[in-house]
Each structure stands twice: as C-alpha cells, then as structure tokens.
C-alpha cells in the first residue's frame, strides 16, 4: 500500500478533479504573447521509436535550453531542478561531478552516475557496465534535455533506472551565432562561443566553453575546457550527422566530505587530509559519433557508431599505513582506455486490422577497454605524489543487446506500446601485477537478462490521457563496484549479483491551449539483490547485495500560463524508498564482520522523501523576471539512519534585459541563488566510513552575464 502524505493525496486528487476546470479555464485563456510556447517534442521512448510525448505510457519531461537561460551553464544540475522524480545535486566539488538519481535509482553513487542511462546526441555517455559521466555534456550547444522515468527506461538496457538525454540543436539557415560570458562569486568565470547555422550542404552547431572557479569550499578550485560539434548533411537519400566532443578537466581539487561537527564549525572548510594529500582528479575525454538515418516510404533505417578515449587520474587521501598491506592497491587511481559501439535499428509504419501500427527492431553492441593502475600516493615522507606501482590490470566489459517494440492504436481512444530487450554483459579482468605476496586476481563474470515492458493509454479527450505501464529492469555492478571485495580479500568482487526490478506506473497527462500542461503519476519499483555501499573509507568504496527494496511514490508537475506575460510552473515528488528484507551492517569503524541489523522498513540512504519546485516568471516586453523556490526534506546518510542531512528551502531570483539592435541582440542577465542565505547540505556521501557524510551547499551566490547574438 502507498502511504502518502496529505500533500501527496492532494496531488493525486488533483489529477481527477482539476483537469476539467483547467480545461474550461484554458478555453478562454488569452492567446500566446510575450512568453514563448514551446512545441511538443517527438520523444524517443526507445531508440528509434518516435511518438508525441503526451501519447506515451511513460513519465517524460523536456527541459528547453534556449537563449533566455540565465546562469553560467556549467552543470546539468541547473537544468534539472524542476523535473519531478529527479535528484540532481551540485556537490560544490567538480572532482566528483553532479550527483544524479531518478526515483531513488543511482542514489548510492559516490561519484559519477550509476543506475541511470545518459546519452548525449544519441551517443552513450554511460559505459556498458552502467557507469556514466555528465561532465562532458555541453550546456552551451544543447537545445533540450529529456528525462524518461518509469518502466520504459528498461528499453535502454543495463542500469536504466531512468534515462537522461541531452540533445544539441540542429543548425539551420538563419540561426544566430553567439558569444556568452558569465561570472560570479568565488572567482567563477564561464566564457563560450556557439556557431550555428547552415553553409552550403552542411548544417553545423559548434560550441566551445571555458569554465573556471576558485570554489566555494577550500581546496575546491577547478577548470574545465570543452568543445562540442554537431555537423549534418544530406547523403544517399538520408541524413548523416557527425558528433564530436572534447573535454579536459586538469587537477580539479577535491575537498572531501565533512562530519556534522565540521559543518557546524565551518561549512566552507576542506577536510584536513584533503590538503595534506592534495586530493584531486584530472579527466580528459575525446570522442566521435556518426549517425546515418534514412526514411523511405513506411520504413526507417538508423545506424550509429561511436568511439572515444578517456583517461582519469585521481589522488586519494589514503595514509601510508594501510598501503603497507601487500594486497593494497595504493592511493592513486590511474585509468586509461578506449570505448566504442554500434547501434542499428529498423522501423516500419503501417496498419494492422485497419489501425495504425509502428514496429521497431534493433540491436546494439558496446565495449569498453580500460587499463587500471594503482600507485602509492607518497614517496618517502612526501605526500600527494605518485609513488610505487601497486596495481596493474586490464579490464574489458562488453554488451550485446537486441530489442523490439510495437506501438498500436488498436481503437480510436486506446493505444498500446509493447517492448522487450535482451541484454548480455560480460566482464573480463586480467591482472598484470603478480608478486609472491600478491596473487593473480584475474577473473570474469557474465550477466544476462530479458526485460519486457508494456503500457496502455486511454485518450479521454483530445487534451487528456490516462495510462498504465509495467515492466522489468536490471542493473549489473560497474567495474568500480567489482574492483574491491567488501571482506578485504584480494581480487574482484565477482560474487556480486545483478539487481533486478519490477516496475509499475499509473499516470495522467493533460495539455491545454497556450502551453498549459499537467502530469501526475504514481509508481512502484520492487528490487531484488539491491546493490548498496558496504564500506566507504579513505576515498574507496566497496559494494554488496542487500536483498529486497521498494521505491514507491507520486510525482506531479504543472505548467500554467496565467497571462501572456506571466507563467507559473510547479513540481512535486513524494518518494518512499525502503528496505524490504533485513540485513547486517557494521556499526563502527574497524568492524570486520557485520553485526548490526538494518530492519525491514528502514529508509534507503541518499534519497529525500519529498521535493518541491516552483517558478514564477514575468516577461513584460524586453524584460524578464523570475523567482524560484527549491525545497527538499531530510536525507538519511547511512544504512542505520543514525544521521541525516536536514531538509531545506531555497529562494533564487533572476532578472534579464534584451536589446534588439541592427547588428544583433544583446542580453544582460543576473541571478542570485540562496537569496535568504540559508545553511544547508547540498549533497551527501552515502555510508562514508569516516562519517564525513556531508557536502555543504553554498551561501548566497551572485552571478551576472552578457550574451551577444548576431546573424
């Protein structure tokens, strides 16, 4: 049974009672004016399937990143704050990237993205093992971000608790070029240029960005350089798109987490060992993707290939003492390798039994080859430098998947979407660091799963849909999670099983005139063999399977144009993420054998129970004014729930002014975040062994910027 708060009950009732009233109000609403009404986007529920988002039996949100976006466009967390079901947290630590989870999937991640699939212009940013990155996604060249939640996420394969896709705009004749500069508190500066348009047969969108900051916390300075390009042309009766990306982030400082007492004393401080060992991370990536699409009559073919190289070097705060163990892998992580893959599918549109039918079948194969080395982080008495080799292995993971789906409008008011995906994921590791006291730790593990999904939509009216969907999903451990055994023994954690989930969703969607929209959904996901953090000490995490868990709740979002110049948007999430089967944990540092029970019904750490978002935007003529409220309930930080990050509510304000000149358009903007200067915890580190669970959010922050666009 769902146990919802009164506010959640109110949101559920709204879907049944408010829609007729809203529809009546919209029938007499003023026509669109100053506020731009964005078109309905054709969203890919799975690769190759294109159906209007309102007609899909799934929760889908689209965030548009147009020329009126304020802020420095540095992280995707800024764009996702108003999407229900999504937790996108800026860690104030660019060495660890954005903390992203969807409906509780991915909340355990201490760095990067896990449990959520990420794609950039159709090219996977999630590797075959389920580990993903958001840092290289260019917000300057992006046109929109799509977020898919619920059962149909499984059609994207392994680790699809949700799907985030970032899409760059396709260059067209007459598109403006623009330069943009924004600066603000803590020495933050973002400069970029975007060239977009059409030259002869080539459509282009090229964006370059430089970002730097001294960081709000001590020892958190960072710099990022990125270039993203999308080039397209018509060839052989279809379209050919080349997607290029380069990203470089050298020596991003890592302030590490803080204890509760450290937060109370000074939330801006870095942990002492962070400066002692100069904890930092460098990341560099270059990749290219090629996409060919051709439509001929009722058939569509699409072929995509991509390849890239990525290197990561990270210095951890592990003391020399533990590294005296001959089985220890050292305090410096050095990863380097390549990745690539192919994706092919074929689609057909026609009729069956006199009703519209669309069928898509396809397959994809992906591979990641990674050389993983570990070094001591000291030489003699000097700390924070690369020392002796302690680990040397070659890791390879590959997947081969096949999928099929069919969309059939089997009656004037009813439609059905069916899909199935079969995935095989293979891990291989060859150990090259073998000594008399360090045995051969080579190993292999294979995982496979078949994940069916189904959804039905009832067209209650031209503007109103009601749907239900169900499906299965699975999530393998990543290579980082397989890298260390929870019992401290040598070798990979090959005893880890894949988590498998059963997902249900019931929802409603409404679209009114002038851009008004309302959506609500209740959902449940039951997971077996949940993957969870076993220990998190000295910057190193180990994992294990803890049994059965449940995530259930409600989401609701409303976009409502009050007038031609005034628009309101609201989003609410209630998420109850709990343990369904008791398990044992260690209750103290140094414990070798778990001895304390986590009872059934306990909250999963890293998942806030409630989230709210509200935005009111007023756009009279050339001016733009906006206010936002972002709020979250408390977040448990460890399995035993002995500590938690308190809830918070933040107020943000924006202002902008545009001048249209003969030579182009000039836009000046300003933003104040956390206007009331609240103290709060921005993100948490789940199950940190040193009880440094907390990454504080910043106090009042200012930013100003200018953008010049010309044809």
XYZ file of C-alpha atoms in Angstrom:
711
model
C 0.000 0.000 0.000
C 1.178 3.534 -0.716
C 1.417 5.591 2.469
C 1.284 9.143 1.141
C 1.354 12.437 2.972
C -1.685 14.747 2.873
C 0.100 16.850 0.268
C 0.664 13.755 -1.861
C -3.006 12.808 -1.534
C -3.921 16.300 -2.678
C -1.716 15.971 -5.740
C -3.327 12.639 -6.593
C -6.816 14.083 -6.282
C -5.783 16.987 -8.482
C -5.423 14.661 -11.458
C -9.072 13.639 -11.125
C -10.699 16.936 -10.154
C -8.658 19.799 -11.556
C -8.349 18.830 -15.192
C -11.911 19.670 -16.251
C -11.641 23.050 -14.522
C -8.273 23.751 -16.074
C -9.562 22.763 -19.467
C -12.508 25.145 -19.091
C -10.196 27.958 -17.995
C -7.865 27.383 -20.925
C -10.731 27.533 -23.384
C -10.976 31.259 -22.647
C -7.285 31.918 -21.995
C -5.574 34.806 -23.726
C -3.592 33.928 -26.834
C 0.168 33.419 -26.542
C 2.113 36.631 -26.045
C 5.487 37.500 -24.691
C 6.173 34.101 -23.164
C 7.260 31.658 -25.853
C 5.175 28.474 -26.118
C 7.465 25.601 -26.966
C 6.343 22.887 -29.383
C 5.563 19.331 -28.419
C 8.733 17.331 -28.974
C 8.887 13.917 -30.574
C 10.481 11.898 -27.770
C 12.248 8.591 -28.299
C 10.712 6.178 -25.779
C 13.285 3.703 -27.033
C 15.909 4.017 -29.704
C 14.117 4.618 -32.966
C 10.551 4.936 -31.634
C 9.039 8.386 -32.147
C 5.645 9.185 -30.653
C 4.456 12.505 -29.226
C 5.266 12.549 -25.517
C 1.639 13.025 -24.478
C 0.711 9.727 -26.191
C 3.354 7.611 -24.454
C 2.562 5.466 -21.379
C 5.580 6.909 -19.564
C 6.705 9.883 -17.483
C 8.767 12.159 -19.719
C 9.969 15.694 -19.058
C 11.665 18.009 -21.539
C 13.738 20.971 -20.375
C 14.428 23.545 -23.075
C 17.754 25.382 -23.006
C 17.095 28.426 -25.165
C 18.791 31.814 -25.405
C 16.890 33.062 -22.339
C 18.603 30.724 -19.862
C 20.302 32.627 -17.048
C 23.388 31.475 -15.154
C 26.763 30.119 -16.244
C 25.508 26.895 -17.924
C 28.288 24.975 -16.177
C 26.432 21.895 -14.891
C 23.349 19.956 -15.885
C 22.098 20.129 -12.283
C 20.986 23.695 -13.011
C 18.635 22.440 -15.745
C 17.097 19.507 -13.856
C 15.974 21.147 -10.610
C 12.345 21.395 -11.810
C 11.984 17.806 -13.070
C 9.904 15.611 -10.709
C 11.463 12.375 -9.544
C 14.988 13.649 -10.219
C 17.639 14.500 -7.631
C 20.421 16.471 -9.343
C 22.815 17.825 -6.737
C 25.735 20.161 -7.256
C 28.368 18.790 -4.879
C 30.412 22.043 -4.885
C 33.116 19.590 -5.901
C 33.886 19.370 -9.615
C 36.264 16.464 -8.981
C 33.183 14.284 -8.369
C 30.651 15.566 -10.951
C 26.901 16.022 -10.436
C 25.107 13.602 -8.092
C 22.176 12.274 -10.105
C 19.397 9.845 -9.197
C 15.922 9.155 -10.625
C 13.188 7.777 -8.378
C 15.943 6.676 -5.995
C 17.968 4.754 -8.596
C 21.585 5.896 -8.566
C 21.420 7.483 -5.096
C 24.225 5.284 -3.758
C 26.779 6.739 -6.214
C 29.729 8.426 -4.516
C 30.977 9.775 -7.845
C 29.835 9.787 -11.452
C 26.411 8.424 -12.428
C 25.180 4.873 -11.775
C 21.793 3.295 -12.228
C 20.768 5.971 -14.773
C 21.500 5.886 -18.503
C 22.932 9.073 -20.024
C 23.154 9.848 -23.761
C 24.483 12.960 -25.495
C 23.209 13.483 -29.056
C 22.357 9.793 -29.166
C 25.894 8.701 -28.191
C 26.041 6.784 -24.887
C 27.730 8.620 -22.023
C 27.077 5.507 -19.915
C 29.526 2.663 -20.448
C 28.407 -0.980 -20.896
C 28.912 -1.650 -17.176
C 26.452 1.104 -16.212
C 28.974 3.748 -15.091
C 28.270 7.145 -16.647
C 29.552 10.708 -16.746
C 27.823 14.062 -17.198
C 30.839 16.361 -17.126
C 31.479 16.425 -20.888
C 27.892 17.351 -21.848
C 27.890 20.890 -23.291
C 25.029 23.021 -21.973
C 26.042 25.806 -24.378
C 25.290 23.788 -27.523
C 22.348 21.862 -26.035
C 18.818 22.623 -27.173
C 16.965 20.407 -24.692
C 17.310 17.738 -22.029
C 14.848 14.826 -21.971
C 14.270 12.755 -18.834
C 12.467 9.395 -19.041
C 11.296 7.723 -15.830
C 9.469 4.501 -15.067
C 9.178 1.033 -16.633
C 10.039 2.032 -20.220
C 13.520 3.124 -19.130
C 14.401 -0.587 -19.265
C 14.337 -0.461 -23.084
C 17.708 1.316 -22.863
C 19.365 -1.735 -21.302
C 21.534 -2.287 -18.251
C 21.309 0.211 -15.357
C 18.267 2.049 -16.663
C 16.541 3.254 -13.519
C 15.907 6.330 -15.642
C 17.246 7.912 -18.827
C 18.692 11.392 -19.390
C 19.311 12.543 -22.967
C 20.989 15.816 -23.911
C 20.314 16.974 -27.475
C 22.154 19.671 -29.400
C 20.224 21.869 -31.793
C 20.474 21.017 -35.491
C 21.927 24.016 -37.338
C 19.580 25.773 -39.781
C 19.964 28.664 -42.195
C 19.457 31.951 -40.375
C 20.472 30.667 -36.948
C 22.383 33.260 -34.922
C 25.955 32.982 -33.723
C 26.543 33.964 -30.127
C 29.197 34.639 -27.533
C 28.440 34.426 -23.842
C 30.273 35.389 -20.656
C 29.115 34.934 -17.076
C 30.949 35.486 -13.818
C 30.126 35.445 -10.155
C 31.023 34.553 -6.601
C 34.187 32.634 -5.721
C 36.046 33.705 -8.834
C 33.707 31.782 -11.115
C 34.014 32.605 -14.810
C 32.385 30.934 -17.804
C 33.064 32.079 -21.358
C 31.879 30.441 -24.529
C 31.012 30.803 -28.171
C 28.496 28.972 -30.345
C 28.467 28.960 -34.131
C 25.238 27.515 -35.512
C 23.740 27.606 -38.983
C 23.947 26.133 -42.468
C 26.716 26.588 -45.014
C 26.054 25.005 -48.383
C 25.129 21.349 -47.797
C 26.421 21.312 -44.192
C 24.389 22.083 -41.073
C 26.582 22.922 -38.101
C 26.450 23.588 -34.368
C 29.870 24.144 -32.804
C 30.298 25.327 -29.212
C 33.451 25.904 -27.152
C 33.426 26.702 -23.451
C 35.960 27.643 -20.777
C 34.955 27.421 -17.129
C 36.964 28.080 -14.002
C 36.219 28.617 -10.323
C 38.134 29.069 -7.089
C 35.361 27.064 -5.408
C 33.060 27.950 -2.545
C 34.806 25.499 -0.211
C 38.523 25.451 0.491
C 40.526 23.223 -1.817
C 37.793 23.058 -4.464
C 39.220 25.051 -7.377
C 38.591 23.610 -10.835
C 38.928 24.355 -14.526
C 37.115 22.797 -17.486
C 37.558 23.159 -21.231
C 35.106 21.630 -23.680
C 34.325 21.640 -27.380
C 31.185 20.081 -28.810
C 30.299 19.910 -32.514
C 27.379 18.502 -34.459
C 27.711 18.538 -38.257
C 24.998 17.237 -40.555
C 24.374 16.826 -44.268
C 22.027 15.012 -46.636
C 23.542 11.989 -48.348
C 22.294 8.839 -50.095
C 18.672 9.759 -49.545
C 19.119 10.236 -45.805
C 20.893 12.399 -43.247
C 24.403 11.921 -41.899
C 25.385 13.548 -38.591
C 28.889 13.723 -37.158
C 29.075 14.365 -33.408
C 32.429 15.389 -31.900
C 33.319 16.094 -28.294
C 36.448 17.036 -26.373
C 36.641 17.593 -22.617
C 39.578 18.401 -20.340
C 39.499 18.985 -16.581
C 43.020 19.060 -15.130
C 43.668 18.792 -11.374
C 40.166 19.536 -10.071
C 40.625 19.802 -6.312
C 38.582 17.512 -4.048
C 37.691 18.956 -0.607
C 36.116 15.642 0.509
C 33.101 15.393 2.771
C 32.705 16.822 6.275
C 31.433 15.447 9.562
C 28.431 17.075 11.216
C 30.708 18.842 13.693
C 32.935 20.162 10.902
C 29.875 21.517 9.113
C 28.805 23.285 12.297
C 32.264 24.831 12.775
C 32.869 25.964 9.197
C 30.953 24.553 6.204
C 33.479 26.068 3.784
C 36.458 24.146 5.113
C 38.056 21.147 3.470
C 38.893 18.055 5.454
C 42.475 18.310 6.746
C 43.624 15.238 4.783
C 42.361 16.821 1.559
C 45.110 19.446 1.686
C 47.603 17.093 3.314
C 47.371 14.659 0.376
C 46.338 17.290 -2.200
C 43.321 15.205 -3.214
C 42.440 15.950 -6.829
C 41.259 14.430 -10.094
C 42.174 15.007 -13.734
C 39.905 13.796 -16.537
C 40.254 14.030 -20.303
C 37.963 12.654 -22.990
C 37.721 12.769 -26.770
C 35.026 11.000 -28.760
C 33.299 10.942 -32.121
C 29.998 9.517 -33.274
C 28.472 9.050 -36.731
C 24.704 8.667 -37.244
C 23.010 7.827 -40.535
C 19.212 7.973 -40.809
C 17.131 7.245 -43.879
C 13.378 7.139 -44.329
C 11.911 5.604 -47.457
C 8.161 5.237 -47.579
C 6.990 3.417 -44.477
C 10.470 2.274 -43.467
C 13.234 3.985 -41.495
C 16.812 2.783 -41.059
C 19.219 4.180 -38.496
C 22.854 3.258 -37.931
C 25.086 4.795 -35.292
C 28.729 4.147 -34.497
C 30.908 5.859 -31.927
C 34.382 5.630 -30.415
C 36.290 7.527 -27.778
C 39.230 7.685 -25.387
C 39.059 8.655 -21.709
C 41.717 8.985 -19.022
C 41.291 9.654 -15.306
C 43.931 10.219 -12.633
C 42.754 10.607 -9.039
C 44.734 11.177 -5.829
C 43.048 9.837 -2.686
C 43.629 10.589 0.998
C 44.755 7.071 1.982
C 47.522 7.082 4.652
C 50.746 5.139 4.010
C 49.952 2.726 6.866
C 47.145 0.778 5.149
C 49.193 0.682 1.944
C 51.826 -1.432 3.728
C 49.455 -4.355 3.170
C 50.880 -6.160 0.096
C 47.328 -6.608 -1.216
C 46.539 -2.884 -1.112
C 46.011 -1.144 -4.484
C 47.548 2.200 -3.439
C 46.268 5.767 -3.094
C 46.470 6.921 -6.726
C 43.994 5.661 -9.349
C 45.111 5.821 -12.972
C 42.574 4.775 -15.613
C 43.042 4.977 -19.355
C 41.334 3.284 -22.245
C 39.009 3.366 -25.187
C 35.364 2.613 -25.777
C 33.010 2.338 -28.705
C 29.958 0.701 -30.111
C 27.354 0.234 -32.841
C 23.598 0.692 -32.774
C 21.359 -0.464 -35.654
C 17.625 -0.455 -35.967
C 14.820 -0.615 -38.482
C 11.337 0.829 -38.153
C 8.123 0.377 -40.112
C 4.853 2.303 -40.054
C 1.651 0.824 -41.404
C -1.673 -0.622 -40.332
C -2.858 -3.814 -38.680
C -6.557 -4.648 -38.519
C -7.156 -1.250 -40.053
C -5.469 0.602 -37.162
C -2.089 2.459 -37.106
C 0.883 0.250 -36.206
C 4.580 1.079 -35.820
C 7.228 -1.601 -35.270
C 10.885 -1.129 -34.367
C 13.555 -3.806 -34.047
C 17.232 -3.298 -33.431
C 20.480 -4.355 -31.833
C 23.483 -2.689 -30.303
C 26.921 -3.728 -29.120
C 29.228 -1.674 -26.898
C 32.698 -2.273 -25.478
C 34.990 -0.568 -23.010
C 38.673 -1.456 -22.664
C 40.359 0.055 -19.621
C 43.855 -0.160 -18.194
C 43.618 0.317 -14.428
C 46.745 1.060 -12.434
C 47.194 1.933 -8.796
C 50.145 3.700 -7.221
C 51.180 4.704 -3.751
C 50.359 8.355 -3.045
C 53.651 9.094 -1.337
C 57.401 8.954 -1.924
C 59.288 8.788 1.339
C 57.788 11.499 3.551
C 56.298 13.462 0.639
C 52.530 13.001 0.368
C 50.168 13.553 -2.541
C 52.590 12.407 -5.241
C 52.737 9.303 -7.414
C 54.822 6.551 -5.859
C 55.416 2.855 -6.423
C 53.137 0.717 -8.604
C 50.617 -1.324 -6.579
C 48.042 -2.394 -9.154
C 48.109 -3.148 -12.880
C 45.209 -4.792 -14.657
C 43.355 -4.688 -17.957
C 39.575 -4.588 -17.707
C 37.133 -5.182 -20.512
C 33.367 -5.059 -20.467
C 31.090 -5.536 -23.440
C 27.402 -5.917 -24.048
C 25.316 -7.264 -26.917
C 21.632 -6.339 -26.812
C 18.594 -6.887 -29.028
C 15.265 -5.147 -28.700
C 11.866 -4.942 -30.356
C 8.802 -2.839 -29.758
C 5.436 -2.092 -31.280
C 3.072 0.872 -30.946
C -0.508 0.097 -31.989
C -3.548 2.367 -31.767
C -5.994 -0.510 -31.609
C -9.100 1.673 -31.115
C -9.890 5.361 -31.606
C -9.339 6.048 -27.881
C -6.852 3.306 -26.997
C -3.197 2.670 -27.843
C -0.710 0.047 -26.755
C 3.100 0.119 -26.520
C 4.924 -3.200 -26.092
C 8.641 -3.796 -25.909
C 11.270 -6.329 -24.939
C 15.050 -6.154 -24.638
C 17.605 -8.905 -24.114
C 20.975 -7.886 -22.698
C 24.209 -9.778 -22.162
C 27.026 -8.055 -20.265
C 30.453 -9.662 -19.949
C 33.231 -8.546 -17.596
C 36.852 -9.663 -18.020
C 39.858 -8.607 -15.932
C 43.490 -9.650 -16.463
C 45.875 -8.998 -13.575
C 49.414 -7.956 -14.564
C 50.639 -7.135 -11.045
C 51.547 -10.523 -9.594
C 54.109 -10.937 -6.817
C 54.951 -13.538 -4.183
C 52.593 -11.773 -1.761
C 50.023 -10.586 -4.289
C 48.401 -13.454 -6.240
C 46.825 -13.370 -9.681
C 43.469 -11.618 -9.294
C 42.226 -12.155 -12.856
C 38.591 -13.036 -13.185
C 35.417 -12.897 -15.244
C 31.688 -12.605 -14.719
C 28.757 -12.688 -17.139
C 25.272 -11.263 -16.635
C 22.173 -11.543 -18.813
C 18.537 -10.523 -18.601
C 15.382 -10.219 -20.676
C 13.318 -7.157 -19.760
C 9.753 -6.926 -21.130
C 7.662 -3.730 -20.817
C 4.077 -2.876 -21.700
C 1.862 0.180 -21.472
C -1.671 1.162 -22.443
C -3.036 4.679 -23.000
C -6.658 5.810 -22.893
C -7.437 9.005 -24.833
C -10.063 10.501 -22.545
C -10.225 13.597 -24.766
C -8.114 15.442 -27.301
C -6.215 17.025 -24.398
C -6.327 14.342 -21.694
C -4.650 10.923 -21.467
C -4.658 8.226 -18.771
C -2.099 5.404 -18.908
C -0.743 2.368 -17.091
C 2.581 0.599 -17.656
C 4.600 -2.261 -16.219
C 7.999 -3.762 -16.855
C 11.174 -5.348 -15.569
C 14.707 -3.941 -15.335
C 18.159 -4.981 -14.216
C 21.383 -3.372 -13.081
C 24.801 -5.004 -13.101
C 27.596 -3.842 -10.826
C 30.037 -1.473 -12.516
C 33.764 -2.184 -12.802
C 34.318 0.285 -9.972
C 31.932 -1.726 -7.785
C 33.573 -5.014 -8.771
C 37.033 -3.543 -8.118
C 37.248 -4.237 -4.363
C 35.855 -7.006 -2.177
C 33.830 -5.982 0.857
C 35.618 -8.575 3.037
C 39.034 -7.044 2.297
C 40.301 -10.136 0.470
C 42.238 -9.739 -2.797
C 40.637 -9.905 -6.211
C 37.456 -8.631 -7.782
C 34.063 -8.784 -6.084
C 32.823 -11.411 -8.550
C 30.229 -12.600 -6.042
C 28.083 -9.519 -6.732
C 24.783 -10.292 -8.449
C 22.813 -8.029 -10.754
C 19.893 -6.209 -9.177
C 16.542 -6.971 -10.803
C 13.430 -4.834 -10.528
C 9.695 -4.976 -11.240
C 8.151 -1.628 -12.106
C 4.566 -0.335 -12.190
C 3.212 3.099 -13.065
C -0.234 4.713 -13.351
C -0.432 8.250 -14.686
C -2.353 11.011 -16.387
C -1.378 13.797 -18.805
C -3.196 16.912 -19.917
C -2.287 19.545 -22.497
C -4.184 22.826 -22.748
C -4.027 25.817 -25.042
C -1.281 28.387 -24.721
C 1.244 25.823 -23.494
C -0.553 24.736 -20.302
C 0.249 21.192 -19.146
C -0.352 18.924 -16.175
C 1.060 15.464 -15.427
C 0.832 13.147 -12.437
C 1.935 9.563 -11.824
C 2.052 7.031 -9.006
C 4.750 4.371 -9.258
C 6.316 1.398 -7.556
C 9.616 -0.421 -8.161
C 10.462 -3.609 -6.229
C 14.097 -4.670 -6.485
C 15.787 -7.967 -5.615
C 19.530 -8.164 -4.831
C 19.752 -4.381 -4.418
C 23.331 -3.125 -4.869
C 24.407 -0.952 -1.939
C 27.540 0.564 -0.411
C 29.216 -1.878 2.006
C 32.019 0.471 3.092
C 33.327 3.872 2.052
C 36.686 4.668 3.636
C 39.685 6.707 2.501
C 38.046 7.533 -0.815
C 37.462 3.879 -1.679
C 34.052 2.211 -1.805
C 33.074 -1.456 -1.666
C 29.626 -2.858 -2.500
C 27.339 -5.795 -1.829
C 23.840 -7.132 -2.475
C 21.455 -6.418 0.414
C 18.274 -8.189 -0.686
C 14.858 -6.674 -1.411
C 13.968 -2.975 -1.539
C 10.982 -0.908 -2.649
C 10.681 2.566 -4.173
C 7.173 3.956 -4.442
C 5.621 7.362 -4.580
C 3.976 10.095 -6.558
C 5.067 12.824 -8.982
C 3.125 15.809 -10.227
C 4.005 18.784 -12.393
C 2.014 21.759 -13.647
C 2.877 24.417 -16.226
C 0.277 27.179 -16.365
C 0.361 30.483 -18.284
C -1.517 32.918 -16.059
C -1.423 35.613 -18.732
C 0.538 36.443 -21.866
C 3.391 37.744 -19.686
C 3.149 35.649 -16.513
C 3.771 31.896 -16.233
C 3.923 29.514 -13.274
C 5.450 26.050 -13.065
C 5.243 23.633 -10.139
C 6.692 20.181 -9.459
C 6.329 17.833 -6.509
C 7.838 14.430 -5.700
C 7.000 12.027 -2.895
C 9.317 9.019 -2.781
C 9.290 6.284 -0.169
C 12.472 4.209 -0.641
C 12.724 1.422 1.937
C 14.376 -1.885 2.743
C 12.035 -4.889 2.479
C 14.404 -7.533 3.844
C 16.636 -7.139 6.966
C 20.408 -7.282 6.557
C 23.521 -6.854 8.716
C 25.995 -3.961 8.700
C 28.975 -2.857 10.740
C 28.005 -0.221 13.275
C 31.515 1.097 13.932
C 34.782 1.843 12.136
C 37.182 -1.112 12.119
C 34.417 -3.703 12.278
C 35.361 -6.728 10.168
C 32.138 -8.747 10.491
C 28.694 -7.095 10.134
C 26.929 -7.310 13.496
C 24.014 -4.844 13.492
C 20.658 -5.435 11.827
C 19.061 -2.943 9.459
C 15.375 -3.788 9.922
C 12.771 -4.029 7.186
C 11.083 -0.692 6.630
C 14.287 1.336 7.055
C 14.807 4.189 4.597
C 17.392 3.818 1.842
C 20.168 6.382 2.290
C 20.714 9.196 -0.176
C 17.008 9.556 -1.069
C 14.931 12.530 0.175
C 11.305 11.642 0.839
C 9.833 14.842 -0.600
C 10.914 17.527 -3.074
C 9.207 20.729 -4.231
C 9.955 23.165 -7.014
C 8.115 26.326 -8.008
C 8.945 29.021 -10.542
C 7.089 32.210 -11.384
C 8.285 34.048 -14.495
C 7.188 37.515 -15.585
C 8.243 38.669 -19.043
C 6.985 42.153 -19.962
C 8.471 43.162 -23.289
C 12.265 43.088 -23.266
C 12.483 42.373 -19.540
C 12.471 39.011 -17.794
C 11.950 38.495 -14.052
C 11.768 35.153 -12.268
C 11.689 33.673 -8.798
C 12.260 30.031 -7.830
C 11.725 28.025 -4.675
C 13.607 24.719 -4.399
C 12.963 22.551 -1.339
C 13.811 19.079 -0.075
C 13.012 17.042 3.013
C 15.773 15.399 5.062
C 18.100 12.774 3.556
C 19.343 9.746 5.504
C 23.101 9.273 5.009
C 23.765 5.699 6.196
C 22.067 2.318 6.402
C 21.326 2.555 10.132
C 19.856 6.068 9.749
C 21.964 7.302 12.691
C 22.475 10.618 10.891
C 20.785 12.637 8.188
C 21.085 15.859 6.236
C 18.245 18.195 7.301
C 15.689 19.465 4.833
C 15.911 22.928 3.335
C 14.096 25.505 1.210
C 15.964 27.956 -1.029
C 14.833 31.084 -2.858
C 16.511 32.079 -6.139
C 15.887 35.252 -8.161
C 16.659 36.178 -11.783
C 16.487 39.310 -13.924
C 17.393 39.920 -17.572
C 17.065 42.605 -20.234
C 17.284 42.221 -24.010
C 18.083 44.879 -26.629
C 17.434 44.195 -30.297
C 19.910 46.137 -32.457
C 20.617 46.302 -36.159
C 23.727 44.163 -35.696
C 22.077 41.532 -33.467
C 20.662 41.036 -29.984
C 22.333 41.953 -26.704
C 21.165 40.306 -23.494
C 22.317 41.054 -19.943
C 21.272 38.804 -17.063
C 21.792 38.399 -13.317
C 20.934 35.673 -10.822
C 21.040 35.389 -7.031
C 20.963 31.880 -5.571
C 20.018 31.195 -1.961
C 18.756 34.751 -1.522
C 17.923 34.210 2.169
C 21.459 32.906 2.850
C 20.307 29.587 4.316
C 22.742 26.996 5.631
C 22.033 23.608 4.087
C 23.610 20.346 2.932
C 23.778 20.238 -0.860
C 24.662 16.537 -1.235
C 25.652 13.517 0.844
C 28.250 10.736 0.657
C 26.400 7.535 1.476
C 27.900 5.279 4.192
C 31.190 7.155 4.457
C 33.404 5.114 6.795
C 34.862 8.253 8.409
C 31.368 9.733 8.978
C 32.232 12.546 6.573
C 28.797 12.264 5.019
C 28.120 15.917 4.236
C 28.937 18.205 1.310
C 27.564 21.634 2.324
C 25.723 23.821 -0.150
C 26.888 27.421 -0.682
C 25.584 30.543 0.985
C 24.152 33.452 -1.021
C 25.700 33.403 -4.520
C 25.704 36.094 -7.207
C 26.265 35.799 -10.934
C 25.982 38.243 -13.842
C 26.456 37.733 -17.527
C 26.166 39.104 -21.015
C 25.309 37.426 -24.320
C 25.656 38.803 -27.837
C 23.933 37.066 -30.749
C 24.136 38.022 -34.397
C 23.249 36.555 -37.769
